[in-house]
CSV table of C-alpha atoms in Angstrom, one decimal:
chain,number,residue,atom,x,y,z
A,1,UNK,CA,0.0,0.0,0.0
A,2,UNK,CA,1.2,3.5,-0.8
A,3,UNK,CA,2.1,5.7,2.2
A,4,UNK,CA,1.0,9.3,2.6
A,5,UNK,CA,1.5,12.2,5.0
A,6,UNK,CA,-2.2,12.3,5.7
A,7,UNK,CA,-5.1,9.9,5.6
A,8,UNK,CA,-5.8,6.9,7.7
A,9,UNK,CA,-3.0,6.1,10.2
A,10,UNK,CA,-1.2,2.8,9.5
A,11,UNK,CA,0.1,1.8,12.9
A,12,UNK,CA,2.9,-0.6,13.9
A,13,UNK,CA,4.3,-2.1,17.1
A,14,UNK,CA,6.2,1.2,17.8
A,15,UNK,CA,2.8,3.0,18.2
A,16,UNK,CA,2.0,0.9,21.3
A,17,UNK,CA,3.8,2.4,24.4
A,18,UNK,CA,5.1,0.4,27.3
A,19,UNK,CA,2.2,1.9,29.3
A,20,UNK,CA,-0.4,0.5,27.0
A,21,UNK,CA,-1.2,3.7,25.1
A,22,UNK,CA,-1.8,3.9,21.4
A,23,UNK,CA,0.1,6.9,20.1
A,24,UNK,CA,0.8,8.4,16.6
A,25,UNK,CA,1.6,11.7,15.0
A,26,UNK,CA,2.3,13.3,11.6
A,27,UNK,CA,5.6,11.4,11.3
A,28,UNK,CA,3.8,8.1,11.2
A,29,UNK,CA,2.6,6.3,8.0
A,30,UNK,CA,-0.8,6.9,6.6
A,31,UNK,CA,-2.8,5.1,3.8
A,32,UNK,CA,-5.6,6.2,1.5
A,33,UNK,CA,-9.2,5.6,2.4
A,34,UNK,CA,-9.4,3.2,-0.5
A,35,UNK,CA,-6.5,1.1,0.9
A,36,UNK,CA,-8.1,1.2,4.3
A,37,UNK,CA,-11.4,-0.1,2.8
A,38,UNK,CA,-9.4,-2.9,1.1
A,39,UNK,CA,-7.6,-3.9,4.3
A,40,UNK,CA,-10.9,-3.9,6.3
A,41,UNK,CA,-13.1,-5.6,3.7
A,42,UNK,CA,-13.5,-8.7,6.0
A,43,UNK,CA,-13.1,-7.1,9.5
A,44,UNK,CA,-12.9,-3.7,11.2
A,45,UNK,CA,-11.0,-2.8,14.4
A,46,UNK,CA,-13.6,-2.1,17.1
A,47,UNK,CA,-13.7,-0.4,20.4
A,48,UNK,CA,-12.4,-2.7,23.2
A,49,UNK,CA,-10.3,-4.8,20.8
A,50,UNK,CA,-6.9,-5.6,22.2
A,51,UNK,CA,-3.8,-4.8,20.2
A,52,UNK,CA,-0.7,-6.9,20.9
A,53,UNK,CA,2.7,-6.4,19.4
A,54,UNK,CA,3.9,-9.6,17.8
A,55,UNK,CA,7.0,-8.4,15.8
A,56,UNK,CA,10.0,-6.6,17.1
A,57,UNK,CA,9.2,-5.4,20.6
A,58,UNK,CA,7.0,-8.4,21.6
A,59,UNK,CA,4.2,-8.3,24.1
A,60,UNK,CA,3.2,-4.7,24.4
A,61,UNK,CA,-0.6,-4.3,24.6
A,62,UNK,CA,-3.2,-1.6,24.3
A,63,UNK,CA,-7.0,-1.5,24.2
A,64,UNK,CA,-8.8,0.4,21.4
A,65,UNK,CA,-11.2,3.1,22.5
A,66,UNK,CA,-13.6,5.4,20.7
A,67,UNK,CA,-11.2,8.4,20.8
A,68,UNK,CA,-8.7,6.6,18.5
A,69,UNK,CA,-11.0,6.9,15.5
A,70,UNK,CA,-10.2,5.0,12.3
A,71,UNK,CA,-6.8,3.4,11.8
A,72,UNK,CA,-5.2,0.2,10.4
A,73,UNK,CA,-2.4,-1.9,11.7
A,74,UNK,CA,0.6,-3.5,10.1
A,75,UNK,CA,1.3,-7.2,10.6
A,76,UNK,CA,3.5,-6.4,13.6
A,77,UNK,CA,0.3,-5.9,15.6
A,78,UNK,CA,-2.2,-8.7,16.3
A,79,UNK,CA,-5.9,-7.8,17.0
A,80,UNK,CA,-7.5,-9.8,19.8
A,81,UNK,CA,-11.3,-9.7,20.2
A,82,UNK,CA,-12.9,-11.4,23.2
A,83,UNK,CA,-16.3,-12.8,24.0
A,84,UNK,CA,-17.0,-10.2,26.8
A,85,UNK,CA,-19.6,-12.6,28.3
A,86,UNK,CA,-16.6,-14.7,29.4
A,87,UNK,CA,-13.6,-12.3,29.3
A,88,UNK,CA,-13.0,-8.8,30.7
A,89,UNK,CA,-10.7,-6.9,28.3
A,90,UNK,CA,-8.8,-5.2,31.1
A,91,UNK,CA,-8.2,-8.6,32.8
A,92,UNK,CA,-7.0,-9.9,29.4
A,93,UNK,CA,-4.5,-7.0,29.1
A,94,UNK,CA,-3.2,-7.7,32.6
A,95,UNK,CA,-2.9,-11.5,31.8
A,96,UNK,CA,-1.0,-10.6,28.6
A,97,UNK,CA,1.4,-8.4,30.7
A,98,UNK,CA,2.0,-11.3,33.1
A,99,UNK,CA,5.4,-13.1,33.2
A,100,UNK,CA,3.5,-16.3,32.5
A,101,UNK,CA,2.1,-15.0,29.2
A,102,UNK,CA,5.3,-13.1,28.2
A,103,UNK,CA,7.5,-16.2,28.7
A,104,UNK,CA,5.2,-18.2,26.5
A,105,UNK,CA,5.3,-15.5,23.9
A,106,UNK,CA,9.1,-15.4,24.0
A,107,UNK,CA,9.3,-19.2,23.6
A,108,UNK,CA,7.0,-19.1,20.6
A,109,UNK,CA,8.8,-16.2,18.9
A,110,UNK,CA,11.0,-17.2,15.9
A,111,UNK,CA,14.3,-15.7,16.9
A,112,UNK,CA,15.4,-14.4,13.5
A,113,UNK,CA,16.9,-10.9,13.1
A,114,UNK,CA,13.6,-9.5,14.3
A,115,UNK,CA,11.7,-11.5,16.8
A,116,UNK,CA,8.1,-12.3,15.8
A,117,UNK,CA,5.2,-14.6,16.7
A,118,UNK,CA,2.9,-16.1,14.1
A,119,UNK,CA,-0.8,-15.9,14.9
A,120,UNK,CA,-1.1,-19.7,14.9
A,121,UNK,CA,1.5,-19.8,17.7
A,122,UNK,CA,-0.2,-17.0,19.5
A,123,UNK,CA,-3.4,-19.0,19.6
A,124,UNK,CA,-1.6,-21.8,21.5
A,125,UNK,CA,-0.8,-19.6,24.5
A,126,UNK,CA,-2.7,-20.6,27.6
A,127,UNK,CA,-4.1,-18.3,30.3
A,128,UNK,CA,-6.0,-19.0,33.5
A,129,UNK,CA,-9.5,-17.6,33.5
A,130,UNK,CA,-11.3,-16.8,36.8
A,131,UNK,CA,-15.1,-16.2,36.8
A,132,UNK,CA,-16.0,-12.8,35.2
A,133,UNK,CA,-16.7,-10.9,38.5
A,134,UNK,CA,-13.3,-11.9,39.8
A,135,UNK,CA,-11.6,-11.0,36.5
A,136,UNK,CA,-13.0,-7.5,36.9
A,137,UNK,CA,-11.8,-7.1,40.5
A,138,UNK,CA,-8.3,-8.4,39.6
A,139,UNK,CA,-8.1,-6.1,36.6
A,140,UNK,CA,-9.3,-3.1,38.6
A,141,UNK,CA,-6.5,-3.6,41.2
A,142,UNK,CA,-3.8,-4.1,38.7
A,143,UNK,CA,-4.9,-1.2,36.5
A,144,UNK,CA,-4.8,1.1,39.6
A,145,UNK,CA,-1.2,0.0,40.2
A,146,UNK,CA,-0.3,0.6,36.5
A,147,UNK,CA,-1.7,4.1,36.8
A,148,UNK,CA,0.6,4.8,39.9
A,149,UNK,CA,3.6,3.4,38.0
A,150,UNK,CA,2.9,5.5,35.0
A,151,UNK,CA,2.4,8.7,37.0
A,152,UNK,CA,5.6,7.9,39.0
A,153,UNK,CA,7.6,7.3,35.8
A,154,UNK,CA,6.4,10.7,34.4
A,155,UNK,CA,7.7,12.4,37.6
A,156,UNK,CA,11.0,10.5,37.3
A,157,UNK,CA,11.3,11.6,33.6
A,158,UNK,CA,10.6,15.3,34.6
A,159,UNK,CA,13.2,15.1,37.4
A,160,UNK,CA,15.8,13.6,35.0
A,161,UNK,CA,15.2,16.5,32.6
A,162,UNK,CA,15.6,19.0,35.4
A,163,UNK,CA,18.8,17.3,36.6
A,164,UNK,CA,20.2,17.4,33.1
A,165,UNK,CA,19.5,21.1,32.7
A,166,UNK,CA,20.8,21.8,36.2
A,167,UNK,CA,24.0,19.8,35.6
A,168,UNK,CA,24.6,21.7,32.4
A,169,UNK,CA,24.2,25.0,34.2
A,170,UNK,CA,26.3,24.1,37.2
A,171,UNK,CA,29.1,22.4,35.3
A,172,UNK,CA,29.5,25.3,32.9
A,173,UNK,CA,28.7,28.4,35.0
A,174,UNK,CA,29.2,27.2,38.5
A,175,UNK,CA,27.5,28.9,41.5
A,176,UNK,CA,27.3,32.6,41.9
A,177,UNK,CA,30.1,33.6,39.4
A,178,UNK,CA,30.0,37.0,37.8
A,179,UNK,CA,33.3,37.0,35.9
A,180,UNK,CA,33.9,34.6,33.0
A,181,UNK,CA,36.7,33.8,30.6
A,182,UNK,CA,37.0,32.0,27.2
A,183,UNK,CA,38.5,28.5,27.3
A,184,UNK,CA,38.9,25.6,24.9
A,185,UNK,CA,35.6,24.3,26.4
A,186,UNK,CA,33.7,27.6,26.0
A,187,UNK,CA,33.0,30.3,28.6
A,188,UNK,CA,33.8,29.3,32.1
A,189,UNK,CA,34.1,31.1,35.5
A,190,UNK,CA,37.3,33.1,35.7
A,191,UNK,CA,38.6,31.1,38.7
A,192,UNK,CA,38.1,27.8,37.0
A,193,UNK,CA,40.8,25.9,35.1
A,194,UNK,CA,40.5,23.4,32.2
C-alpha cells in the first residue's frame, strides 16, 4: 500500500507504548481511504479490541477506545477480540502483561533478526480464566497499580530532565560567578581551570 503524509493512520508495534497507550503523530505512516477499505473488507478494528505487538518489541498491549478513530495496523500488531460474556478486556490485558504469558510469547517467537510470533503460535498460549466478576476485580486492582507506576515514571522523567538542565548550568557556569573567561571548552568562570 502507498504511504501518505495524511489519511488513515497505519500503525505498527512502535505505536503501542510500554504503558499500554496507542500513540501516533504526523511522522507516522498513513494510507488512503481506498486502501483502508481494502484492508478492512473482512473485518474492522472495534472499540475494546486488544492490540498486541507480535513483531520486534514483543508483548506490548493496548486497548482500542472510541477516541482513537479510524486506523489500520501492520502485521507487527495482532488484533484480539474477546467474548465479553466470558472475558473482561482489562483482565485480558493484565494477563498478557504477566510473566507467564510473556514467557510463552518469548518461547514461541521465531528468533530471526527481528523476533516475531505467528498468529497460529499466539493461539496456543494458555491463560488462567477466573469467573468474570473476579476478573473485573483483579483487573481493577492491577490497573490502579499501573496508573501509579505511569504517574511515577512521568515524575521521574521530569526530574531527570531537570537534573540534566541543572547539571549543564552548574558544570559550565558554577554557582554565583559573575566573571567569566573563554576556554577551549567555552565560557567558564574566571577562577576555574581546564
